[in-house]
CSV table of C-alpha atoms and ligand atoms in Angstrom, one decimal:
chain,number,residue,atom,x,y,z
A,1,MET,CA,0.0,0.0,0.0
A,2,ALA,CA,1.2,3.5,-0.9
A,3,ARG,CA,2.6,5.8,1.8
A,4,THR,CA,-0.5,7.1,3.6
A,5,ALA,CA,-1.3,10.3,5.5
A,6,LEU,CA,-4.2,10.7,7.9
A,7,ILE,CA,-5.5,14.3,8.1
A,8,THR,CA,-8.2,15.2,10.7
A,9,GLY,CA,-10.3,18.2,10.0
A,10,ALA,CA,-9.8,17.8,6.3
A,11,SER,CA,-13.2,19.2,5.3
A,12,SER,CA,-12.1,22.8,5.5
A,13,GLY,CA,-9.4,25.4,6.0
A,14,ILE,CA,-5.9,24.4,7.0
A,15,GLY,CA,-6.6,20.6,7.1
A,16,ARG,CA,-8.0,20.7,3.5
A,17,GLU,CA,-4.9,22.5,2.2
A,18,ILE,CA,-2.6,20.1,4.1
A,19,ALA,CA,-4.4,17.2,2.4
A,20,ARG,CA,-3.9,18.8,-1.0
A,21,GLU,CA,-0.2,19.4,-0.3
A,22,LEU,CA,0.4,15.8,0.8
A,23,SER,CA,-1.6,14.5,-2.1
A,24,GLU,CA,0.6,16.5,-4.5
A,25,ARG,CA,3.6,15.0,-2.8
A,26,GLY,CA,2.3,11.6,-3.7
A,27,PHE,CA,0.7,10.4,-0.5
A,28,ARG,CA,-2.5,8.4,-0.4
A,29,VAL,CA,-4.6,10.6,2.0
A,30,ILE,CA,-7.2,9.6,4.5
A,31,LEU,CA,-9.6,12.5,5.0
A,32,ALA,CA,-11.4,12.6,8.4
A,33,ALA,CA,-14.1,15.1,9.7
A,34,ARG,CA,-17.8,15.2,10.3
A,35,ARG,CA,-19.0,16.7,7.0
A,36,LYS,CA,-19.1,13.8,4.6
A,37,GLU,CA,-20.0,15.9,1.4
A,38,ARG,CA,-17.1,18.3,2.0
A,39,LEU,CA,-14.7,15.4,2.3
A,40,GLU,CA,-16.0,13.6,-0.8
A,41,GLU,CA,-15.7,16.9,-2.8
A,42,LEU,CA,-12.1,17.2,-1.8
A,43,ALA,CA,-11.4,13.5,-2.5
A,44,ASP,CA,-12.9,13.9,-6.0
A,45,ASP,CA,-10.6,16.9,-6.6
A,46,LEU,CA,-7.3,15.1,-5.6
A,47,ASP,CA,-5.0,13.3,-8.0
A,48,SER,CA,-3.8,10.7,-5.5
A,49,GLU,CA,-5.7,7.8,-4.0
A,50,SER,CA,-7.9,8.8,-1.0
A,51,ARG,CA,-10.3,7.5,1.6
A,52,VAL,CA,-13.0,9.5,3.4
A,53,ILE,CA,-13.9,8.7,7.0
A,54,VAL,CA,-16.7,10.5,8.7
A,55,CYS,CA,-16.0,10.8,12.5
A,56,ASP,CA,-16.7,13.0,15.5
A,57,LEU,CA,-13.4,13.5,17.3
A,58,SER,CA,-15.0,15.3,20.2
A,59,THR,CA,-15.8,11.8,21.6
A,60,ARG,CA,-13.2,9.2,22.8
A,61,GLU,CA,-15.0,6.4,20.9
A,62,GLY,CA,-14.8,8.6,17.7
A,63,CYS,CA,-11.0,8.9,18.1
A,64,ILE,CA,-10.4,5.2,18.9
A,65,ASP,CA,-12.8,4.0,16.1
A,66,LEU,CA,-10.8,6.2,13.6
A,67,TYR,CA,-7.6,4.6,14.7
A,68,GLU,CA,-9.1,1.1,14.4
A,69,GLN,CA,-10.3,1.8,10.9
A,70,VAL,CA,-6.9,2.8,9.6
A,71,LYS,CA,-4.3,1.0,11.7
A,72,ASP,CA,-3.5,-1.5,9.0
A,73,GLU,CA,-3.2,1.0,6.2
A,74,ASN,CA,0.4,2.0,6.5
A,75,VAL,CA,-0.2,5.4,7.9
A,76,THR,CA,3.2,7.1,8.1
A,77,VAL,CA,2.0,10.7,8.5
A,78,LEU,CA,-0.6,11.8,11.1
A,79,ILE,CA,-1.9,15.4,10.9
A,80,ASN,CA,-3.8,16.3,14.1
A,81,ASN,CA,-5.6,19.4,12.8
A,82,ALA,CA,-9.3,19.2,13.8
A,83,GLY,CA,-10.1,21.9,16.2
A,84,PHE,CA,-12.1,25.1,16.9
A,85,GLY,CA,-12.3,28.2,19.2
A,86,ALA,CA,-14.9,30.2,20.9
A,87,ILE,CA,-14.7,33.9,21.9
A,88,GLY,CA,-16.2,35.5,25.0
A,89,ARG,CA,-15.6,36.0,28.7
A,90,PHE,CA,-14.9,32.9,30.6
A,91,ASP,CA,-17.8,33.4,33.0
A,92,GLU,CA,-20.2,33.8,30.1
A,93,LEU,CA,-19.2,31.1,27.6
A,94,PRO,CA,-21.2,27.9,27.8
A,95,LEU,CA,-19.4,25.1,29.7
A,96,ASP,CA,-20.6,22.6,27.1
A,97,THR,CA,-18.9,24.5,24.3
A,98,GLU,CA,-15.6,24.7,26.2
A,99,LEU,CA,-15.7,21.0,27.2
A,100,ARG,CA,-16.3,20.0,23.6
A,101,MET,CA,-13.4,22.2,22.6
A,102,ILE,CA,-11.1,20.5,25.2
A,103,ASP,CA,-12.3,17.1,23.9
A,104,THR,CA,-11.5,18.1,20.3
A,105,ASN,CA,-8.4,20.2,20.6
A,106,VAL,CA,-6.7,18.3,23.5
A,107,THR,CA,-8.2,14.9,24.2
A,108,ALA,CA,-8.5,13.8,20.5
A,109,VAL,CA,-4.9,15.0,19.8
A,110,HIS,CA,-3.7,13.2,22.9
A,111,ILE,CA,-5.4,9.9,22.0
A,112,LEU,CA,-4.5,9.8,18.4
A,113,THR,CA,-0.9,10.8,19.1
A,114,LYS,CA,-0.5,8.1,21.7
A,115,LEU,CA,-2.1,5.3,19.5
A,116,PHE,CA,-0.1,6.2,16.3
A,117,LEU,CA,3.2,7.1,18.1
A,118,LYS,CA,3.3,3.5,19.5
A,119,ASP,CA,3.0,2.1,16.0
A,120,PHE,CA,5.5,4.6,14.6
A,121,ILE,CA,8.1,3.8,17.2
A,122,ALA,CA,7.6,0.0,16.6
A,123,ALA,CA,8.1,0.5,12.9
A,124,ASP,CA,10.8,3.1,13.5
A,125,ARG,CA,9.3,5.6,11.0
A,126,GLY,CA,6.7,8.3,11.0
A,127,TYR,CA,5.8,12.0,11.2
A,128,ILE,CA,3.2,13.7,13.4
A,129,LEU,CA,2.1,17.3,12.8
A,130,ASN,CA,0.0,18.7,15.7
A,131,VAL,CA,-1.8,21.8,14.5
A,132,ALA,CA,-1.5,24.1,17.6
A,133,SER,CA,-1.5,27.9,17.2
A,134,SER,CA,0.6,30.9,18.0
A,135,ALA,CA,-2.0,31.1,20.9
A,136,GLY,CA,-0.2,28.1,22.4
A,137,LEU,CA,3.1,30.0,22.6
A,138,MET,CA,1.6,32.9,24.5
A,139,ALA,CA,1.2,33.5,28.3
A,140,GLY,CA,-2.6,33.3,27.7
A,141,GLY,CA,-5.5,34.8,25.8
A,142,PRO,CA,-8.1,36.8,27.7
A,143,LEU,CA,-11.6,36.4,26.0
A,144,MET,CA,-10.4,33.1,24.5
A,145,ALA,CA,-9.0,31.6,27.7
A,146,ALA,CA,-10.0,28.0,27.1
A,147,TYR,CA,-8.8,28.0,23.5
A,148,TYR,CA,-5.4,29.4,24.3
A,149,ALA,CA,-5.1,26.8,27.1
A,150,THR,CA,-5.9,24.0,24.7
A,151,LYS,CA,-3.2,25.1,22.3
A,152,ALA,CA,-0.6,25.5,25.1
A,153,TYR,CA,-1.3,21.9,26.0
A,154,VAL,CA,-0.6,20.8,22.4
A,155,VAL,CA,2.6,22.8,22.2
A,156,SER,CA,3.8,21.4,25.6
A,157,LEU,CA,2.9,17.8,24.7
A,158,THR,CA,4.6,18.0,21.3
A,159,GLY,CA,7.8,19.5,22.8
A,160,SER,CA,8.1,16.8,25.5
A,161,LEU,CA,7.4,13.9,23.0
A,162,SER,CA,10.0,15.4,20.6
A,163,GLU,CA,12.7,15.1,23.2
A,164,GLU,CA,11.5,11.6,24.3
A,165,LEU,CA,11.9,10.5,20.6
A,166,ARG,CA,15.3,12.1,20.3
A,167,SER,CA,16.5,10.5,23.5
A,168,ILE,CA,15.6,7.0,22.4
A,169,GLY,CA,17.0,7.6,18.9
A,170,ALA,CA,13.7,6.9,17.2
A,171,ASN,CA,13.3,7.7,13.5
A,172,VAL,CA,10.0,9.3,14.3
A,173,HIS,CA,9.4,13.1,14.3
A,174,ILE,CA,6.8,15.3,15.8
A,175,SER,CA,6.1,19.0,15.1
A,176,ALA,CA,3.7,21.7,16.3
A,177,LEU,CA,2.3,24.0,13.7
A,178,CYS,CA,1.7,27.4,15.4
A,179,PRO,CA,0.1,29.8,12.9
A,180,GLY,CA,-1.3,33.3,13.7
A,181,PRO,CA,-4.5,34.3,11.9
A,182,VAL,CA,-5.3,32.1,8.9
A,183,ASP,CA,-8.2,32.8,6.5
A,184,THR,CA,-10.5,29.8,7.1
A,185,GLU,CA,-13.9,29.0,8.6
A,186,PHE,CA,-12.4,29.3,12.1
A,187,ASN,CA,-13.9,32.8,12.7
A,188,ASP,CA,-17.4,31.7,11.8
A,189,VAL,CA,-17.2,28.8,14.2
A,190,ALA,CA,-15.5,30.9,16.9
A,191,GLY,CA,-17.9,33.9,16.5
A,192,CYS,CA,-15.1,36.4,15.9
A,193,GLU,CA,-13.3,38.3,13.3
A,194,PHE,CA,-9.5,39.0,13.0
A,195,GLY,CA,-8.2,42.5,14.0
A,196,VAL,CA,-5.0,41.8,12.0
A,197,SER,CA,-4.4,40.5,8.5
A,198,ALA,CA,-4.5,36.7,8.0
A,199,ILE,CA,-2.4,34.5,5.8
A,200,SER,CA,-4.0,32.0,3.4
A,201,ALA,CA,-4.7,28.4,4.4
A,202,GLU,CA,-2.5,27.3,1.4
A,203,GLU,CA,0.5,29.3,2.7
A,204,CYS,CA,0.0,27.9,6.2
A,205,ALA,CA,-0.3,24.3,4.9
A,206,LYS,CA,2.8,24.5,2.6
A,207,GLU,CA,5.0,25.9,5.4
A,208,GLY,CA,3.5,23.3,7.8
A,209,VAL,CA,4.3,20.3,5.6
A,210,GLU,CA,7.7,21.6,4.7
A,211,GLY,CA,8.6,22.3,8.3
A,212,LEU,CA,7.4,18.8,9.3
A,213,PHE,CA,9.6,17.0,6.8
A,214,ARG,CA,12.5,19.3,7.7
A,215,ARG,CA,11.9,18.0,11.3
A,216,LYS,CA,11.4,21.4,12.8
A,217,LEU,CA,9.9,21.3,16.3
A,218,ILE,CA,7.9,24.6,16.2
A,219,ILE,CA,6.7,25.9,12.8
A,220,ILE,CA,5.4,29.5,12.7
A,221,PRO,CA,4.2,30.3,9.2
A,222,GLY,CA,4.7,33.9,7.9
A,223,LYS,CA,7.5,36.3,8.8
A,224,GLY,CA,5.3,38.7,10.7
A,225,MET,CA,4.1,36.1,13.1
A,226,LYS,CA,7.6,34.7,13.7
A,227,ALA,CA,8.7,38.2,14.8
A,228,ALA,CA,5.6,38.7,17.0
A,229,ALA,CA,6.2,35.3,18.7
A,230,SER,CA,9.8,36.2,19.4
A,231,LEU,CA,8.9,39.7,20.8
A,232,SER,CA,6.2,38.2,23.1
A,233,LYS,CA,8.9,36.0,24.7
A,234,LEU,CA,10.8,39.1,25.8
A,235,ALA,CA,7.9,41.1,27.3
A,236,PRO,CA,6.7,40.6,30.9
A,237,ARG,CA,3.8,38.1,31.3
A,238,GLU,CA,1.4,40.8,32.5
A,239,VAL,CA,2.1,43.0,29.5
A,240,VAL,CA,1.6,40.1,27.1
A,241,LEU,CA,-1.7,39.2,28.7
A,242,ARG,CA,-2.9,42.8,28.6
A,243,THR,CA,-1.9,43.2,24.9
A,244,ALA,CA,-3.5,39.8,24.0
A,245,GLY,CA,-6.7,40.9,25.8
A,246,GLU,CA,-6.8,44.2,23.8
A,247,MET,CA,-6.3,42.2,20.6
A,248,GLN,CA,-9.0,39.7,21.5
A,249,LYS,CA,-11.5,42.6,22.2
A,250,GLN,CA,-11.0,43.7,18.6
A,251,LYS,CA,-12.1,40.3,17.4
A,252,LEU,CA,-15.5,40.5,19.1
A,253,LYS,CA,-18.1,40.8,16.3
B,301,LIG,N1,-7.7,29.9,11.3
B,301,LIG,C1,-6.8,30.3,12.2
B,301,LIG,O1,-6.6,31.5,12.3
B,301,LIG,C2,-6.0,29.3,13.1
B,301,LIG,C3,-4.8,29.8,13.7
B,301,LIG,C4,-4.1,28.9,14.5
B,301,LIG,C5,-4.5,27.6,14.6
B,301,LIG,N2,-5.6,27.2,14.0
B,301,LIG,C6,-6.0,25.8,14.2
B,301,LIG,O2,-6.0,25.2,12.9
B,301,LIG,C7,-6.9,24.0,13.0
B,301,LIG,C8,-7.8,24.0,11.8
B,301,LIG,O3,-8.7,25.1,11.9
B,301,LIG,P1,-9.1,26.0,10.6
B,301,LIG,O4,-8.6,27.4,10.8
B,301,LIG,O5,-8.7,25.4,9.3
B,301,LIG,O6,-10.7,26.1,10.8
B,301,LIG,P2,-11.9,25.4,10.0
B,301,LIG,O7,-11.9,25.9,8.6
B,301,LIG,O8,-13.1,25.7,10.8
B,301,LIG,O9,-11.6,23.9,10.0
B,301,LIG,C9,-11.7,23.1,11.2
B,301,LIG,C10,-11.7,21.6,10.8
B,301,LIG,O10,-11.9,20.9,12.1
B,301,LIG,C11,-12.9,19.9,11.9
B,301,LIG,N3,-13.5,19.6,13.1
B,301,LIG,C12,-14.0,20.4,14.1
B,301,LIG,N4,-14.6,19.7,15.1
B,301,LIG,C13,-14.5,18.4,14.7
B,301,LIG,C14,-14.9,17.2,15.4
B,301,LIG,N5,-15.6,17.2,16.5
B,301,LIG,N6,-14.7,16.0,14.8
B,301,LIG,C15,-14.0,16.0,13.6
B,301,LIG,N7,-13.6,17.1,12.9
B,301,LIG,C16,-13.8,18.3,13.5
B,301,LIG,C17,-13.9,20.6,10.9
B,301,LIG,O11,-14.6,19.6,10.2
B,301,LIG,P3,-16.2,19.3,10.4
B,301,LIG,O12,-16.9,20.5,10.8
B,301,LIG,O13,-16.6,18.8,9.0
B,301,LIG,O14,-16.2,18.2,11.4
B,301,LIG,C18,-12.9,21.3,10.0
B,301,LIG,O15,-12.5,20.4,9.0
B,301,LIG,C19,-7.6,24.1,14.3
B,301,LIG,O16,-7.0,23.2,15.2
B,301,LIG,C20,-7.4,25.5,14.8
B,301,LIG,O17,-7.4,25.7,16.2
B,301,LIG,C21,-6.4,28.0,13.2
């Protein structure tokens, strides 16, 4: 069976463009998300072989079932991309929305990374790209508190696993993709609009896939965002939080 990549959240935005990029690089792609028609449209559009799997990754069963369906299909690249945000004050956002966000952005990434990483280590090959966010590199994000926290988890987990893999000499690599604003359906789902300009999902996907195969740990697409991320490391935590809060206010529709 051809080299295969599994992409979660392939029905839209960054995931769809990563699927296109990997397909162009000759991978057979497995496209996973909830919206079947969107996935089928994409599959029809791709030149390489593909498979569509409809799944809800906000449930543990959904994640484990996805792994069971593809575990014998020679998956060598896992893209944990499915995720969403929600804007609003912590005391006002519905708990259900936030728990579903934690299930999708954190628990699903954790489960799929664990299941595939075991196989990748056993086979001594494989790549995992966890789509985090520049939000995950920051001290926090007032008005998107839970979202920022989910992405900080993904960045932290990825960094720790990268070092574990290095220390055992495994031929397995893991990266975190940390974009700033990207033009996708993210804002419609999160109920916000960007205060600053966004890069395209194509640009983000291209840099993400290139960075993964170059074995970079943290991939920040776009020059502007790289500079902003470096600056935020130098500023005191309180200043970063206040600035982030002001930026988030501008995103409120
Ligand atoms: N856009 C940005 O500015 C930005 C910046 C940094 C990081 N990110 C991250 O990039 C990733 C992709 O987001 P995007 O910007 O491309 O947004 P998007 O266009 O809204 O795409 C989100 C994808 O996630 C899938 N998804 C959501 N919940 C799911 C669930 N329960 N089960 C399975 N799939 C689910 C959606 O598919 P279905 O609805 O069909 O299930 C969709 O394919 C997210 O992790 C996001 O946090 C985005």
